[in-house]
Coordinates of C-alpha atoms and ligand atoms in Angstrom, one line a residue:
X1043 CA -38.8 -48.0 69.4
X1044 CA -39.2 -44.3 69.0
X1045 CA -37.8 -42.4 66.8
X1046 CA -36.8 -38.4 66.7
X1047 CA -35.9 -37.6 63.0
X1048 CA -34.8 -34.3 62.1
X1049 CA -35.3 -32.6 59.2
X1050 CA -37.6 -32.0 56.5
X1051 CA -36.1 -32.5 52.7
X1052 CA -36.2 -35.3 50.5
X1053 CA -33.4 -37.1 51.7
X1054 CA -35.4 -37.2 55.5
X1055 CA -38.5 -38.3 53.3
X1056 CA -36.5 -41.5 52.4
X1057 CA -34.9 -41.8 56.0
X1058 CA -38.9 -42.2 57.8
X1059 CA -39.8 -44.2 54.3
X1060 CA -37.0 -46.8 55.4
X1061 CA -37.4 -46.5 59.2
X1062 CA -41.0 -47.4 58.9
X1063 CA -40.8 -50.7 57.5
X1064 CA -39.0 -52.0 60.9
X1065 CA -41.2 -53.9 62.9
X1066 CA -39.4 -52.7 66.1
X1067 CA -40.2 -49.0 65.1
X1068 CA -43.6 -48.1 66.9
X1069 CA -43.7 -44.2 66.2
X1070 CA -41.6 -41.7 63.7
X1071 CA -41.8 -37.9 64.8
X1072 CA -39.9 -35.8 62.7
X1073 CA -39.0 -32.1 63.3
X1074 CA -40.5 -30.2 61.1
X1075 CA -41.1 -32.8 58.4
X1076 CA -42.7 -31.9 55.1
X1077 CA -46.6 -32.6 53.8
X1078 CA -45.0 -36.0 51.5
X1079 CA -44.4 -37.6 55.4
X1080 CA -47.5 -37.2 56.8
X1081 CA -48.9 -40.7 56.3
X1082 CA -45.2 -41.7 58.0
X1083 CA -44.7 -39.7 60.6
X1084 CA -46.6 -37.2 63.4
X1085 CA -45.0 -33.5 63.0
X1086 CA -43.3 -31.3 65.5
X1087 CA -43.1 -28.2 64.8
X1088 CA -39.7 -27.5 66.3
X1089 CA -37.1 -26.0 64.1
X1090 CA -33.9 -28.1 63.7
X1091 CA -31.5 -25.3 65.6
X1092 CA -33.3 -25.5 68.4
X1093 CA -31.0 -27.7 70.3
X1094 CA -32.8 -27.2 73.7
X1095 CA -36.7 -27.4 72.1
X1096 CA -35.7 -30.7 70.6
X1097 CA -33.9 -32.1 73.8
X1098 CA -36.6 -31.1 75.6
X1099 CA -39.2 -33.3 73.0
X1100 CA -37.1 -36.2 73.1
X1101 CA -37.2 -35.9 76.9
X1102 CA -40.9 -35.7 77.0
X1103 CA -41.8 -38.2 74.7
X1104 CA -39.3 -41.0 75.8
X1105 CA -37.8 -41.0 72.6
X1106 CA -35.3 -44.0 72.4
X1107 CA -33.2 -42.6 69.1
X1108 CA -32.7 -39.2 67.5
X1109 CA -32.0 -39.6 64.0
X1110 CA -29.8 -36.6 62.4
X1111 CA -30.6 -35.6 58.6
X1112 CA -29.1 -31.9 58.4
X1113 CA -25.4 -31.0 59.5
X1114 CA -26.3 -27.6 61.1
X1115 CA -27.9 -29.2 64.2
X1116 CA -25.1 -31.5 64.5
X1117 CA -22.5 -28.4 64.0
X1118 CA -24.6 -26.8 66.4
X1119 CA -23.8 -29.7 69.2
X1120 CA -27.2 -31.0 68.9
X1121 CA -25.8 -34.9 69.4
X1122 CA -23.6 -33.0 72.6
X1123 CA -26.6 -32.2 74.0
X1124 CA -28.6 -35.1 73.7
X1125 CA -25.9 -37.7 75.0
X1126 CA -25.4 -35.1 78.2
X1127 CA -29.2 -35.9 78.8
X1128 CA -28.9 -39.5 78.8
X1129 CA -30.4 -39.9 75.4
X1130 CA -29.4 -41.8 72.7
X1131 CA -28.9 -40.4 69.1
X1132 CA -27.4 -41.1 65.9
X1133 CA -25.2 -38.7 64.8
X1134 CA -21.5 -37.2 65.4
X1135 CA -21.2 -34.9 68.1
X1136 CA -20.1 -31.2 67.6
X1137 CA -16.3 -31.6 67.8
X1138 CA -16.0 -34.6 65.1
X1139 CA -18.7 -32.6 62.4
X1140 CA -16.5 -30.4 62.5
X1141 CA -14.8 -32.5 59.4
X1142 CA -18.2 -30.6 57.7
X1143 CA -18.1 -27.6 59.1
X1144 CA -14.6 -26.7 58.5
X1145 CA -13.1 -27.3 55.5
X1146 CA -9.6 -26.2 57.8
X1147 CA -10.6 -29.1 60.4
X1148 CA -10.6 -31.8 57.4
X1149 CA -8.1 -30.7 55.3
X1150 CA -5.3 -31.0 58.1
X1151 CA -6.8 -34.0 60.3
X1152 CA -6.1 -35.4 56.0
X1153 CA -2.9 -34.0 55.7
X1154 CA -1.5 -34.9 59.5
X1155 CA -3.0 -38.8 58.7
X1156 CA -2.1 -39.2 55.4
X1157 CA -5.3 -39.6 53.7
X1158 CA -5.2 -39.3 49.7
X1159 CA -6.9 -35.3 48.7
X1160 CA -5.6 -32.6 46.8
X1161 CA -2.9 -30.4 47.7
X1162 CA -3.4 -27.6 49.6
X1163 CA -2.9 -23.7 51.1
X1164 CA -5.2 -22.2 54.2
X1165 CA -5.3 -18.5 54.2
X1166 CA -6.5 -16.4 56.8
X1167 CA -6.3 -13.2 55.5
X1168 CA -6.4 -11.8 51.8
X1169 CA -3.1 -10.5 51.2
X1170 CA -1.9 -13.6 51.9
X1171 CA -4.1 -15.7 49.4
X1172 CA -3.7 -12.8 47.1
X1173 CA 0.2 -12.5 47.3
X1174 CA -0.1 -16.6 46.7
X1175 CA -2.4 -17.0 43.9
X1176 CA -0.5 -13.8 42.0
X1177 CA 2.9 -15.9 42.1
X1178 CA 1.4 -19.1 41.6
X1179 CA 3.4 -20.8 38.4
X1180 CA 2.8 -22.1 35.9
X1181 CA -0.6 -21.5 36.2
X1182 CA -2.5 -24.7 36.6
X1183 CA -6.0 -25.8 34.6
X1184 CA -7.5 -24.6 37.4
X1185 CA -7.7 -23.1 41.3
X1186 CA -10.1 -24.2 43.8
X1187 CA -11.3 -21.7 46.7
X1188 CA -13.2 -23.6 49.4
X1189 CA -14.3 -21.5 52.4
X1190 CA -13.4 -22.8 55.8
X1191 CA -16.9 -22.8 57.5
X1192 CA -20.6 -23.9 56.1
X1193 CA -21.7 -22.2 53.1
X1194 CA -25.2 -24.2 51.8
X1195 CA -23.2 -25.9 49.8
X1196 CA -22.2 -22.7 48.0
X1197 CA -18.3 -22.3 49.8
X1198 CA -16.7 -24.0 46.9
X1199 CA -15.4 -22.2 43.7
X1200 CA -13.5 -23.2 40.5
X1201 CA -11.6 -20.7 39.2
X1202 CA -10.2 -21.2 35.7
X1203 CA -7.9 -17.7 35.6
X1204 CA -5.8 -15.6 38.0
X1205 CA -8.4 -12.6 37.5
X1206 CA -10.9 -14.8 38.4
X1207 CA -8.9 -16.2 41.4
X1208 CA -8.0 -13.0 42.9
X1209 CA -11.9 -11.7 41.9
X1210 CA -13.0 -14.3 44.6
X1211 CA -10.6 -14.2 47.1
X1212 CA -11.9 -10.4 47.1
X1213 CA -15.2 -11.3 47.3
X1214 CA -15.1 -13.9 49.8
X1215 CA -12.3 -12.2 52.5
X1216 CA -12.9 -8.7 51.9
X1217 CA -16.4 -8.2 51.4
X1218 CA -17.9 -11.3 53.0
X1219 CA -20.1 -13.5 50.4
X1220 CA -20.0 -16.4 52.6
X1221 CA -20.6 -14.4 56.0
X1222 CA -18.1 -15.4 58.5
X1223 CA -18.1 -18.9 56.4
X1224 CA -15.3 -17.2 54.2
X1225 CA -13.4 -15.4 56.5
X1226 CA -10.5 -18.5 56.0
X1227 CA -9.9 -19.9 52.9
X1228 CA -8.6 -23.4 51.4
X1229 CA -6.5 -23.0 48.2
X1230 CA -6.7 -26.6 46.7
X1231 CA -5.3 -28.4 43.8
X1232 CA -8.2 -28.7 41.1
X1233 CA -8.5 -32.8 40.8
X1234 CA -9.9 -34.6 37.9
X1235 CA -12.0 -37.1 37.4
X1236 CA -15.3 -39.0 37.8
X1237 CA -17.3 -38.1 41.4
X1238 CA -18.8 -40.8 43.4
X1239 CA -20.0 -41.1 46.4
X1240 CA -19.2 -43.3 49.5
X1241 CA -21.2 -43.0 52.8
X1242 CA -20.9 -45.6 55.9
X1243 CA -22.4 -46.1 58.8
X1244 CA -19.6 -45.9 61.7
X1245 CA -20.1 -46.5 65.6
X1246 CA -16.9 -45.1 66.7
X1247 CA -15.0 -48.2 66.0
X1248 CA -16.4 -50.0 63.5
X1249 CA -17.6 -48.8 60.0
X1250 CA -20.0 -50.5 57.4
X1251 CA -19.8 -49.3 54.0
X1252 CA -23.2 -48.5 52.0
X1253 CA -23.5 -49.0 48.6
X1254 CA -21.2 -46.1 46.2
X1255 CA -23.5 -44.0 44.3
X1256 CA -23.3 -40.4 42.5
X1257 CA -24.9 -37.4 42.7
X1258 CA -25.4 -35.1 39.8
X1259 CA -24.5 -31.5 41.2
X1260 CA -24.9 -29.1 38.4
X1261 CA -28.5 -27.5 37.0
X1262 CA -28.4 -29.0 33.1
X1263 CA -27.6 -31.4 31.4
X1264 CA -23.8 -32.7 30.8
X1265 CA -22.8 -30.9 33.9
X1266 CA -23.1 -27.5 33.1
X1267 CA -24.8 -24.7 34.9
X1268 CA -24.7 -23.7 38.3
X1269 CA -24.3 -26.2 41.4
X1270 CA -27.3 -27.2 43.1
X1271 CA -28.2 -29.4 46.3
X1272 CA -28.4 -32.2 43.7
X1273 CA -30.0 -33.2 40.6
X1274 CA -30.6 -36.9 40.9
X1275 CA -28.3 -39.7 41.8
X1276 CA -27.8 -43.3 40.8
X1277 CA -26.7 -46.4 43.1
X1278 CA -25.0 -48.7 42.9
X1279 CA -22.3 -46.7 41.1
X1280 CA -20.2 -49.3 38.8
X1281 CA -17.1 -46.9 38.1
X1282 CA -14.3 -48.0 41.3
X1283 CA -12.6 -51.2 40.6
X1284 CA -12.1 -54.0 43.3
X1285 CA -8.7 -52.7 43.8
X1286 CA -9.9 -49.1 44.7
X1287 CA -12.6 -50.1 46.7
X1288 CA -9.9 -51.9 48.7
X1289 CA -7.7 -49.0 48.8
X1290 CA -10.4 -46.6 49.4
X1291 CA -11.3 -48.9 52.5
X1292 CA -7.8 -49.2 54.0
X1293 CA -6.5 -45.6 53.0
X1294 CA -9.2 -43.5 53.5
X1295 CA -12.2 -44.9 55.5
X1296 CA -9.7 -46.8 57.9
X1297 CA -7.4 -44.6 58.2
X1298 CA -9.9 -41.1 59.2
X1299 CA -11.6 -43.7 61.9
X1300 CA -8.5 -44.4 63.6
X1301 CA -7.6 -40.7 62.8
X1302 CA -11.0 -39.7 64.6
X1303 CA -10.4 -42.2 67.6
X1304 CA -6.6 -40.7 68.0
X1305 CA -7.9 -37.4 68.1
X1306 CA -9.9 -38.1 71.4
X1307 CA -13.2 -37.7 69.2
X1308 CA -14.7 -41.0 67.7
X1309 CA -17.1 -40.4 65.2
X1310 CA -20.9 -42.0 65.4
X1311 CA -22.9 -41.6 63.0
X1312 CA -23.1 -41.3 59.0
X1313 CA -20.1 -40.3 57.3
X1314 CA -20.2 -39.2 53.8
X1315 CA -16.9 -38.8 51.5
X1316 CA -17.4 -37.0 48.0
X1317 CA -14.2 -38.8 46.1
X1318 CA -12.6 -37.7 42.9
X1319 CA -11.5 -41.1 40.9
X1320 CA -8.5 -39.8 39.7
X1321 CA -5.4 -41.0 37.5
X1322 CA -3.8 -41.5 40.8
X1323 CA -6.0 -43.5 43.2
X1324 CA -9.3 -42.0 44.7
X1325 CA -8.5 -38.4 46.4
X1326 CA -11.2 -37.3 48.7
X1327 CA -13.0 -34.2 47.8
X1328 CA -14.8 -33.9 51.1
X1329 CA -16.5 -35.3 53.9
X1330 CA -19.9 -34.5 55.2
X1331 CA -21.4 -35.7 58.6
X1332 CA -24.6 -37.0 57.3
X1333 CA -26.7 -38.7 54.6
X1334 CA -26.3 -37.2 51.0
X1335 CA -29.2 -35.8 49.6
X1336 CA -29.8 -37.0 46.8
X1337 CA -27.8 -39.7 46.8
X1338 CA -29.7 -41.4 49.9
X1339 CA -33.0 -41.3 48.1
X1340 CA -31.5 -43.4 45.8
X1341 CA -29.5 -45.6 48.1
X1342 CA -32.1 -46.8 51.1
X1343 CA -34.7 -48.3 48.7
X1344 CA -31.7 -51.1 47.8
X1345 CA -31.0 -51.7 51.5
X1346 CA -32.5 -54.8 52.8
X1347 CA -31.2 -54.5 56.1
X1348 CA -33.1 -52.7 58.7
X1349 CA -32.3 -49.4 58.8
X1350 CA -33.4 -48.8 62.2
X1351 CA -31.7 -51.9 63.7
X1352 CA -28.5 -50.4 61.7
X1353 CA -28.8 -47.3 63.7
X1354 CA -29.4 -48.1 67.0
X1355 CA -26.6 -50.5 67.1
X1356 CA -24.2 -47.4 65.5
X1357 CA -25.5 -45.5 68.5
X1358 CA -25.0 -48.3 70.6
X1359 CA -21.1 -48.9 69.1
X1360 CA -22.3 -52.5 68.3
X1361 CA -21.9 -52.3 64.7
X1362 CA -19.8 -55.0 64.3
X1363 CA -22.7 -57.6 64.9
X1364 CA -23.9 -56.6 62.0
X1365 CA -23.6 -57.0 58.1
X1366 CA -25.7 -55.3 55.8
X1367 CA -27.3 -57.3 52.5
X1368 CA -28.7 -55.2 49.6
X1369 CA -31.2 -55.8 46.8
X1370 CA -29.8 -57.0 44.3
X1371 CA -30.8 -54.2 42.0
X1372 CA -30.4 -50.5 40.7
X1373 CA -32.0 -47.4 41.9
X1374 CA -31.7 -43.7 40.2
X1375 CA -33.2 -40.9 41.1
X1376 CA -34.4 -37.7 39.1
X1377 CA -34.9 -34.7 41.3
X1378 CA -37.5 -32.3 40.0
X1379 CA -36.9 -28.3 40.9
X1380 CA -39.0 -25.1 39.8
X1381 CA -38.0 -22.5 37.7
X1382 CA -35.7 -20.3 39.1
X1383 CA -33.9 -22.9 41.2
X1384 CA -31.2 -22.4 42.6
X1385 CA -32.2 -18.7 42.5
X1386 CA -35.2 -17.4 43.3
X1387 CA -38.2 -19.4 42.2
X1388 CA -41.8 -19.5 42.4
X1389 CA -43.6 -21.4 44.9
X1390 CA -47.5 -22.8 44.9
X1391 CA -48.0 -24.2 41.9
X1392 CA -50.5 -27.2 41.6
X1393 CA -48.8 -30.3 41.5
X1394 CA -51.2 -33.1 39.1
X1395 CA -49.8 -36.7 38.4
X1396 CA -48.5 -37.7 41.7
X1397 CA -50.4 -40.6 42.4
X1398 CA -50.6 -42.3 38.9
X1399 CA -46.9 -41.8 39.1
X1400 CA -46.2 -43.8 42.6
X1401 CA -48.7 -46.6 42.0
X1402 CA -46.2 -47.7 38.9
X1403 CA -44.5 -50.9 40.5
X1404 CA -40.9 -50.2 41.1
X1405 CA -41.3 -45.9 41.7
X1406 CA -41.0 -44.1 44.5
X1407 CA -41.8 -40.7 45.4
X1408 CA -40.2 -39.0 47.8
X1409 CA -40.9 -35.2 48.8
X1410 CA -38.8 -32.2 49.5
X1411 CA -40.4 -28.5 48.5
X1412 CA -43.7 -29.6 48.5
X1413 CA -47.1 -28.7 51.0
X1414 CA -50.9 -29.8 50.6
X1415 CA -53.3 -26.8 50.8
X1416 CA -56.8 -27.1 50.1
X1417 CA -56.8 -30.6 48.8
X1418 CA -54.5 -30.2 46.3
X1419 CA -50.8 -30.8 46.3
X1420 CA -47.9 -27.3 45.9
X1421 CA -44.9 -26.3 45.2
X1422 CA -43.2 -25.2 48.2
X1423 CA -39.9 -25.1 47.6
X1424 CA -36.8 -25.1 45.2
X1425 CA -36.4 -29.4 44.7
X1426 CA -40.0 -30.0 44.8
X1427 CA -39.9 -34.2 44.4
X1428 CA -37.3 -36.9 43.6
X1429 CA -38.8 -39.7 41.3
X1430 CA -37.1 -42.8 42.0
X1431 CA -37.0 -45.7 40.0
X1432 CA -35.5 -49.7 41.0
X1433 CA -34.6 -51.7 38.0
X1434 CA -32.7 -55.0 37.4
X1435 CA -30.1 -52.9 35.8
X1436 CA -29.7 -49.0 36.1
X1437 CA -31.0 -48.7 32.3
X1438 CA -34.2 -50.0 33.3
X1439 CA -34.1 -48.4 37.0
X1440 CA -33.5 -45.3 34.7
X1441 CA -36.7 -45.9 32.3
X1442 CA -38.9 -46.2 35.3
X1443 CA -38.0 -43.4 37.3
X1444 CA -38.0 -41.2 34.0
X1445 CA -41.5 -43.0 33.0
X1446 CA -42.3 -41.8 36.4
X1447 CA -41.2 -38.1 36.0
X1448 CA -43.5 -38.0 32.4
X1449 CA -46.8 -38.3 34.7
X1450 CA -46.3 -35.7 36.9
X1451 CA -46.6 -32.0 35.8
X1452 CA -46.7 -28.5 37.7
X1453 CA -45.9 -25.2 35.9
X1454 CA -42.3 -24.4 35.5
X1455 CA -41.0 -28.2 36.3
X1456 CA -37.5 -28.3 35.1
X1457 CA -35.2 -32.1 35.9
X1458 CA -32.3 -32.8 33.8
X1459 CA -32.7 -35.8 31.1
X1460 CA -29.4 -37.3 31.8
X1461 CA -29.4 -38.6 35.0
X1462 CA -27.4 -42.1 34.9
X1463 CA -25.7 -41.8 31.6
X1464 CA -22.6 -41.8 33.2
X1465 CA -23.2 -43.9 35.3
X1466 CA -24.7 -46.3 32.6
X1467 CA -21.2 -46.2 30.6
X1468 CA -19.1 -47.5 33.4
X1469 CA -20.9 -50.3 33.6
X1470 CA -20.4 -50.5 30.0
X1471 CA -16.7 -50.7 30.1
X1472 CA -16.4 -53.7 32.3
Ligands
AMP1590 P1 -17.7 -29.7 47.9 O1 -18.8 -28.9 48.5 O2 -16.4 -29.7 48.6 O3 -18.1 -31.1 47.6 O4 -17.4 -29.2 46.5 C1 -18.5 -29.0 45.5 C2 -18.0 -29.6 44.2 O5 -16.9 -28.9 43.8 C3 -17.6 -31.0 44.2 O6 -18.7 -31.9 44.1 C4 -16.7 -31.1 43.1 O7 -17.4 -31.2 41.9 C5 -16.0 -29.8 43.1 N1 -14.7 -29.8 43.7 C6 -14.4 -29.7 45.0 N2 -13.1 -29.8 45.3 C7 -12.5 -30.0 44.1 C8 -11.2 -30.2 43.6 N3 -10.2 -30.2 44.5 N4 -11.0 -30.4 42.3 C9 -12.0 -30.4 41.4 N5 -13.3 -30.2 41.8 C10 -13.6 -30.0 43.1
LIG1591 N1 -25.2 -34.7 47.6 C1 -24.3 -33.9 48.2 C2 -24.6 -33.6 49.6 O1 -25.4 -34.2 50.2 O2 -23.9 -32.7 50.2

């Protein structure tokens, strides 16, 4: 098989690392790819929007499956475009990632099927949402703003005060923050409770759960600082009980699969929900249309399944032939950014340690901001590497990947010291 992987961050890194070890995959091109693939995977130095450039490639090179990492392509209609050329990809098409790209789209597809989230208000201009937050009492804990459209991540806002509220709603309606992003708003309830993860693999019909993991979002340490694209992740993450796992199958993944099919747009491909455990059953906090990064760095090294059987047959709407088995061990992964990040930072700094650190047994490296110049690995970008480590429990997975981290150095390296701790005390409480 050959495979089309788009992308070029840590979280594709770990996508051709898995692909590669199926014995039915003869070639792995990935558009653009980073310098960690190279040994993986032959470049193609077509950017991820161009839908018609990449079409064109798979055409060309008689590519049998275009793999998806990004959701801007797929917003874009790259999976439209593929499937109206005969070709096969994994991946929802434009319509259905919209439950990414617009916060609008997945709030009321939630609301309409009854799927568990927080309350809500959609504003579409800023007297409105102003007039709203001004008379909103009692005041709760908190407010959150979530612009409609794609925002890098950035969209989402938790306002603590009115001022504050009403600062925001300024910002992102009237003078444009977000670009046209924030030109509708979503006024939610402010949920509490631990995050996790839960991605699947889905066919249209048929969905296959992966492993629940968590992400650590914020820049330092017990979650403070600003958000990031994600700090390091742990899998399998111990915190939902039998009971919500059953729930959380039935109420929410069932339920937005039958919603998807109702609504004349079944969904193929990788579906990610962020959930907020809360008092009151899981509530979802939002879906995504595609792997998590970083959470999938830390998820495919425990899959012992192959990954690219797993996705041709989603493509294929054949999933239910298939079960997926898993190591039976933990993985966490520590993401390592330069200074700066998630602002500006420095780039091309010399990178020394990397190979002692991936021949430890049990570590793997994969790369997102990095590039090799002169023989001699740099700094390229904002998350520079994710360490990961595989332990028999996550306390040990979390002592490699951190004994991993120690051995590499470049100038300005920050990574947060608690990934995992959390993650370490639910198991605890069992
Ligand atoms: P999102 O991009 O929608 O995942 O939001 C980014 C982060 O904001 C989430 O990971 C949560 O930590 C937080 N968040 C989003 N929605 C809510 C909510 N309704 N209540 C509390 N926190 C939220
Ligand atoms: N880890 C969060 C995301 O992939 O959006």
């Amino acid at each position: 098989m050959k495979i089309l992987l788009i992308g070029l961050g840590g979280r594709e890194h770990a996508l051709a690392w898995s692909l590669s070890k199926s014995s039915r995959v003869k070639k792995i091109f990935c558009a653009p790819g980073n310098a960690g693939m190279s040994g993986l995977v032959s470049p193609v130095a077509i950017p991820p929007l161009d839908v018609q450039g990449l079409v064109r490639f798979a055409q060309e090179n008689k590519v049998d499956l275009t793999v998806v990492g990004p959701e801007a392509p797929l917003a874009a209609g790259l999976a439209d475009a593929m499937l109206s050329q005969g070709l096969h990809v994994f991946g929802p098409c434009r319509s259905a990632a919209q439950l990414e790209s617009s916060k609008v789209f997945a709030k009321g597809l939630m609301k309409k099927y009854e799927i568990p989230t927080a309350s809500f208000e959609v504003f579409e201009d800023p007297d409105s949402a102003g007039s709203y937050l001004s008379h909103l009492h009692p005041w709760p804990e908190a407010v959150v703003l979530k612009a409609d459209g794609l925002a890098q991540g950035k969209g989402v806002v938790i306002c603590r005060t009115r001022e504050e509220a009403l600062e925001k709603i300024e910002a992102m309606m009237v003078d444009g923050c977000y670009g046209a992003a924030g030109k509708r708003v979503v006024v939610e309830e402010f949920l509490k409770g631990e995050e996790t993860t839960l991605m699947a693999f889905c066919d249209g019909k048929t969905l296959l759960p992966l492993l629940p993991s968590q992400d650590h979002k914020r820049l330092l340490e017990a979650d403070q600082g600003p958000n990031t694209g994600g700090m390091g992740a742990c899998a399998p993450y111990g915190g939902i009980s039998f009971e919500g796992m059953t729930l959380i199958k039935k109420d929410i993944f069932g339920k937005l699969l039958w919603a998807m099919e109702r609504e004349g747009i079944p969904y193929q491909g990788l579906l990610y929900i962020g959930l907020m455990l809360t008092e009151n059953g899981p509530k979802v906090l939002e879906f995504n249309v595609r792997f998590g990064d970083p959470e999938t760095q830390a998820v495919l090294p425990l899959l012992d399944t192959d990954l690219a059987e797993v996705l041709w047959a989603a493509s294929q709407g054949r999933l239910d032939d298939l079960r997926l088995k898993w190591k039976e061990q933990f993985a966490l992964c520590v993401v390592l950014v330069s200074e700066g990040y998630p602002g500006q930072y420095p780039t091309g700094r010399t990178l020394m340690g990397l190979e002692e650190a991936a021949s430890q047994e049990g570590v793997f490296i994969f790369h997102a901001g990095t590039d090799y110049v002169k023989s001699r690995w740099i700094t390229a970008g904002g998350r520079v590497l994710n360490i990961v480590g595989l332990g028999e429990s996550l306390g040990l997975a979390r002592v490699k990947a951190y004994s991993a981290v120690q051995k590499i150095h470049f100038d300005g390296c920050h990574y947060r010291k608690d990934i995992g701790v959390r993650g370490i005390q639910e198991y605890a409480k069992v």
